CSV table of C-alpha atoms in Angstrom, one decimal:
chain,number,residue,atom,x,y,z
A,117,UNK,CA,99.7,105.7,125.2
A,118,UNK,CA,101.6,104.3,122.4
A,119,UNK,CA,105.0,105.7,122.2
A,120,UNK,CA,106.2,104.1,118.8
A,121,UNK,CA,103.4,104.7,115.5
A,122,UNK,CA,103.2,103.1,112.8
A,123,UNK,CA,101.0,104.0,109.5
A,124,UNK,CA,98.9,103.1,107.6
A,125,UNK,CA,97.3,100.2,109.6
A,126,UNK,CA,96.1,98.5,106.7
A,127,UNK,CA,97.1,98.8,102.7
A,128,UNK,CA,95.6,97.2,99.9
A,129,UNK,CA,97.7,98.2,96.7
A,130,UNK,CA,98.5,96.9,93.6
A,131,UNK,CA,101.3,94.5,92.1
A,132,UNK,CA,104.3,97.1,90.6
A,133,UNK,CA,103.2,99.9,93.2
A,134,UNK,CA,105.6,101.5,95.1
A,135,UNK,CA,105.3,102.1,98.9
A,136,UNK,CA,106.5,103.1,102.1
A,137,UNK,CA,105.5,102.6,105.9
A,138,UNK,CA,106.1,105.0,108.2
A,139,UNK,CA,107.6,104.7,111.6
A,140,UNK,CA,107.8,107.4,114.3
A,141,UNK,CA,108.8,107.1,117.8
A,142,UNK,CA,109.0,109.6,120.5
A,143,UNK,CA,111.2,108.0,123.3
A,144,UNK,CA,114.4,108.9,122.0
A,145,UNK,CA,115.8,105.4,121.1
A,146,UNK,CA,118.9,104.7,119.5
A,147,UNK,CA,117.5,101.4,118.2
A,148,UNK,CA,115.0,100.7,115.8
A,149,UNK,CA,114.1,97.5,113.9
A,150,UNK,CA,111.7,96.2,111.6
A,151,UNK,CA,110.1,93.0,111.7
A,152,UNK,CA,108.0,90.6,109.0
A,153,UNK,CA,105.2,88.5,110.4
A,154,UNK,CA,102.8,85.9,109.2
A,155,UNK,CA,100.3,84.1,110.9
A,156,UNK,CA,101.5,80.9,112.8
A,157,UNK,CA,105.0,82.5,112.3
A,158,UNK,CA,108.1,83.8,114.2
A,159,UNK,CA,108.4,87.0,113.8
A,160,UNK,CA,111.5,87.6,111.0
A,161,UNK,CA,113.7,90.6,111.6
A,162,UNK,CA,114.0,92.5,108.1
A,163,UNK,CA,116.0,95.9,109.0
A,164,UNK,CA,117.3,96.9,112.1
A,165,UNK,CA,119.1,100.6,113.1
A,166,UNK,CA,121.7,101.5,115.7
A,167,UNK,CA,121.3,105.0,115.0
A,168,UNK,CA,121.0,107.7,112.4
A,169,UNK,CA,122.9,107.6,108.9
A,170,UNK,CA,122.9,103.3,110.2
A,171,UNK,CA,121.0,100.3,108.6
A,172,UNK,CA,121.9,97.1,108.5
A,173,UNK,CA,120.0,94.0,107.1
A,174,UNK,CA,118.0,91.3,109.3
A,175,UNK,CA,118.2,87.7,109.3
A,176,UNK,CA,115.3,87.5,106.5
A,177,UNK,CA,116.1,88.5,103.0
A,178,UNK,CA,114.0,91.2,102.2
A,179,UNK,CA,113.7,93.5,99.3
A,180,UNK,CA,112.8,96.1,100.9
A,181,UNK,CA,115.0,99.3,101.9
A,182,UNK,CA,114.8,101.7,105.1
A,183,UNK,CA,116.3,105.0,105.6
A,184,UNK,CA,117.4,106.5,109.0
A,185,UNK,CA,117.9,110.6,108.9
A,186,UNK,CA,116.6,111.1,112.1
A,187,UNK,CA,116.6,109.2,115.8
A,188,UNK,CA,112.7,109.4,115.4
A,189,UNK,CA,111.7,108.1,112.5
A,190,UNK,CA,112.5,104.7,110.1
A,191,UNK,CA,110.8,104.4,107.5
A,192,UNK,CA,110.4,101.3,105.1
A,193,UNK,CA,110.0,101.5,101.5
A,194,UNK,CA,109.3,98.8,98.7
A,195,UNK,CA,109.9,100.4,95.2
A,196,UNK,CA,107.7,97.4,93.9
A,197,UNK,CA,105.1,95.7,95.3
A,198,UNK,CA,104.8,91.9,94.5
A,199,UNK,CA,101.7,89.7,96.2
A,200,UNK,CA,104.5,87.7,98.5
A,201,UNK,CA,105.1,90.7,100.2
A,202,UNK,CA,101.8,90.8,101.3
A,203,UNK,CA,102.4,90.6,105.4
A,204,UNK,CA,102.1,92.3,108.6
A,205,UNK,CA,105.1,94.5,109.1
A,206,UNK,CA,105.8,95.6,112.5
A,207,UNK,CA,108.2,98.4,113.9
A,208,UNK,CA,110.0,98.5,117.0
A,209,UNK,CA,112.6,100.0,118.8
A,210,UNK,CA,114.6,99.7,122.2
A,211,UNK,CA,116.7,101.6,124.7
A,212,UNK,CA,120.6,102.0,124.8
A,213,UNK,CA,120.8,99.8,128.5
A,214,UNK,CA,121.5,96.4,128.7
A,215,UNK,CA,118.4,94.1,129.0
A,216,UNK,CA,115.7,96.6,127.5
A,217,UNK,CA,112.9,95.2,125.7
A,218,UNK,CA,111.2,96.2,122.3
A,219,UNK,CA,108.3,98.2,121.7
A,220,UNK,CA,106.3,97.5,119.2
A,221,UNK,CA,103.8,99.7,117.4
A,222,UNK,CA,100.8,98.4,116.1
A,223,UNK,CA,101.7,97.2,112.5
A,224,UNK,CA,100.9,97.2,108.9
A,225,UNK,CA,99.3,94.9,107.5
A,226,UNK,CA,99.6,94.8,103.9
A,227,UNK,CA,97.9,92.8,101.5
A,228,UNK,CA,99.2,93.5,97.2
A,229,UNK,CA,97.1,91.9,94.8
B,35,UNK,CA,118.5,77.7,112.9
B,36,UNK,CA,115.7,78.3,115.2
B,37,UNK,CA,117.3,79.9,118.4
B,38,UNK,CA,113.8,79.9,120.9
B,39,UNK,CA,111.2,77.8,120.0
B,40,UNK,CA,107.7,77.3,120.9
B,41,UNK,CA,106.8,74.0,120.2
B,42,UNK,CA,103.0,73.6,121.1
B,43,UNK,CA,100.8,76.5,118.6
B,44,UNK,CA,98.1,76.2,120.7
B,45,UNK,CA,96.6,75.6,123.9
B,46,UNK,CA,92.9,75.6,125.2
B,47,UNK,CA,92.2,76.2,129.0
B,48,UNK,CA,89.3,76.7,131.0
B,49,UNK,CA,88.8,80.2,132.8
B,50,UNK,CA,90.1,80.5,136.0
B,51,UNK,CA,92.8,77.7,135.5
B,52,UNK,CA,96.4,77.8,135.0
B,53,UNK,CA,97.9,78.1,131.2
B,54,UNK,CA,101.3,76.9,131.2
B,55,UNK,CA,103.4,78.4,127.6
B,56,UNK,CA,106.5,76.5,126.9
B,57,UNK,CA,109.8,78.1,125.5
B,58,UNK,CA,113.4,76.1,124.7
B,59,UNK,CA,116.2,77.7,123.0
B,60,UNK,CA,119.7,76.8,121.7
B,61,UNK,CA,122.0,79.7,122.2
B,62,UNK,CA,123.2,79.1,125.8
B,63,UNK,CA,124.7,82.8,125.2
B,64,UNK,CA,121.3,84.1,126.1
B,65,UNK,CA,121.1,85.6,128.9
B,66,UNK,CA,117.5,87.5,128.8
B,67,UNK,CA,114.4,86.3,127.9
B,68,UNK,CA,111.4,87.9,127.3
B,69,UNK,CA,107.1,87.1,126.5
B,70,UNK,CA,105.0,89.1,124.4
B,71,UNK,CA,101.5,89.0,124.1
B,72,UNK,CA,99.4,89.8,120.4
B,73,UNK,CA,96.6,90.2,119.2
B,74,UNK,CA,95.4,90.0,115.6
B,75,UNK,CA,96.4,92.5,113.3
B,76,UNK,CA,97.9,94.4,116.3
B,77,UNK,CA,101.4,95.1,117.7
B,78,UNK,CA,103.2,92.8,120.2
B,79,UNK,CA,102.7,94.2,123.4
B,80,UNK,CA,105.5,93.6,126.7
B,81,UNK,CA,104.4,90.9,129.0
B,82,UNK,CA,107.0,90.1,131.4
B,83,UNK,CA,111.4,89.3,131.5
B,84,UNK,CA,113.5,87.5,133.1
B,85,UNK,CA,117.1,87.8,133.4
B,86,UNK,CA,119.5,84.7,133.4
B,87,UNK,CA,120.7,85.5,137.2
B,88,UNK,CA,117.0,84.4,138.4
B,89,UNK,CA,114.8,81.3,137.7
B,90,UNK,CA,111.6,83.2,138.6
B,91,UNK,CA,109.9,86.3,138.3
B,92,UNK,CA,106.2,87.0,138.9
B,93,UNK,CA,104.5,89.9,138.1
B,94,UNK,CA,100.5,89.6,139.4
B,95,UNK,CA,98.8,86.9,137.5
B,96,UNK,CA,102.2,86.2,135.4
B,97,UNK,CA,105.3,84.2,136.5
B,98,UNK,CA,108.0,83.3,134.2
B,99,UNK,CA,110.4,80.7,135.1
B,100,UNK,CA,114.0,79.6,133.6
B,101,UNK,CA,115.6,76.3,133.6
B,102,UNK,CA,119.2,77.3,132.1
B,103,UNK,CA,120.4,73.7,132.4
B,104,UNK,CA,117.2,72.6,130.2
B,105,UNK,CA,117.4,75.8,128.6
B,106,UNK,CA,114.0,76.2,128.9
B,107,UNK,CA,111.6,78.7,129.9
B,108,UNK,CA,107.8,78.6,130.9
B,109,UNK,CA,104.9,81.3,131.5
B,110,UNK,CA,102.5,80.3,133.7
B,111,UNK,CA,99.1,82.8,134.3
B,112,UNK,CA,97.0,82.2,137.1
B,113,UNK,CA,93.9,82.1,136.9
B,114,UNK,CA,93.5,82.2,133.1
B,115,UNK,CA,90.9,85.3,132.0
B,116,UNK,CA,88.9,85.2,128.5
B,117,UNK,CA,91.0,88.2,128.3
B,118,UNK,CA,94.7,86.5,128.2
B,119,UNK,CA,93.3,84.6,125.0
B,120,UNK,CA,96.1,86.0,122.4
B,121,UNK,CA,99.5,85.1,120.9
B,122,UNK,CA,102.4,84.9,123.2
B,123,UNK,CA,105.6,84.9,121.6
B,124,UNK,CA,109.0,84.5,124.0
B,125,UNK,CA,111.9,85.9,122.8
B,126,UNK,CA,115.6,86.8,123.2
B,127,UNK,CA,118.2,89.1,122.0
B,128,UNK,CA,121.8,88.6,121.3
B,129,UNK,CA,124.4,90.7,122.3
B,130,UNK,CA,124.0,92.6,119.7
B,131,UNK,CA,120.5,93.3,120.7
B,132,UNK,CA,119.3,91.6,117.6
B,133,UNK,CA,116.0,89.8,119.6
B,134,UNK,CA,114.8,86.6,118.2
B,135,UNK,CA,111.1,85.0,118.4
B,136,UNK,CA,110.3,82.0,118.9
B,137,UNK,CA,106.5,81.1,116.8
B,138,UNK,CA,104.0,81.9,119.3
B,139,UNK,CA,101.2,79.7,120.8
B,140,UNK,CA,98.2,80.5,120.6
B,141,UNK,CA,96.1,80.7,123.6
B,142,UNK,CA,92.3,80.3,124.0
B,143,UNK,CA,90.8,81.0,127.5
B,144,UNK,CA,87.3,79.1,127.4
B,145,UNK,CA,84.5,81.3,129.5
């Protein structure tokens, strides 16, 4: 009953590719954010969103970019690949209220050789 | 700055005994606090909050307690399942909503 996507679920590309994750939700949330994660790690937020035509960068430098043109969808894009990008990159988004929590959808995890 | 950590990566606990997950943070600003539970290669899934005004809530087999003068949280589940073995992360948000994660221990419920 997941309510937030993410694709692909795994990608195995090639140093210098271009790329981009893809992030759907259907619940209508205001707030979306993208998070970094390695094993034995916190999680690192990268991008987060308030709302359409609004970005903003995380706490972790990133060289990726996202893109928000509509409440549903968040998309992250890396115009070239590097291997220390390879990660697991999760998507999540939360309600307007006070005190909501994130969902999470099930990840990327890429791997660039 | 770390804001919540999680000192201990992993614990070990026999099935159908208690695992107790430890949680401090800094930011006495805090004022929710949250667990997630993951699994390899998977999505962080909701586990159970508490909010600041209350040093317990339980939900079934989970109970999360807050010490705000230690600033400390625990999770204790009861009894442990080979099931529950995963990643739980706690975490926090800002008032900005900006949540931050502590590193996760890593829990392994022994049949």
């Amino acid at each position: 009953e997941a309510d937030i996507y993410q694709t692909p679920r795994y990608l195995v590309i090639g140093t210098g590719k271009k790329i981009t994750l893809e992030c759907s939700q259907t619940m209508g949330h205001d707030k979306m954010y993208w998070y970094q994660q390695d094993p034995g790690m916190e999680l690192h937020l990268i991008h987060y969103s308030y709302g359409v035509n609004s970005t903003e960068k995380g706490d972790l430098s990133s060289e990726s970019t996202v893109s928000r043109i509509r409440t549903e969808h968040f998309p992250l894009t890396l115009e070239s690949a590097r291997p220390s990008h390879t990660s697991q990159y999760l998507c999540a988004s939360s309600g307007r209220a006070g005190n909501e929590k994130l969902f999470f959808g099930s990840g990327t995890q890429l791997s660039v050789l | 700055d770390q804001q919540v950590k999680q000192n201990s990566p992993s614990l070990s606990v026999q099935e159908g005994r208690i695992s107790i997950l430890n949680c401090d943070y800094t930011n006495s600003m805090f004022d929710y606090f949250l667990w997630y539970k993951k699994y390899p290669a998977e999505g962080p899934t909701f586990l159970i909050s508490i909010s600041s005004i209350k040093d317990k809530n339980e939900d079934g087999r989970f109970t999360v307690f807050l010490n705000k003068s230690a600033k400390h949280l625990s999770l204790h589940i009861v009894p442990s399942q080979p099931g529950d073995s995963a990643v739980y992360f706690c975490a926090a948000p800002n008032t900005g909503n900006q949540f931050y994660f502590g590193t996760g221990t890593s829990l392994t419920v022994i049949p």
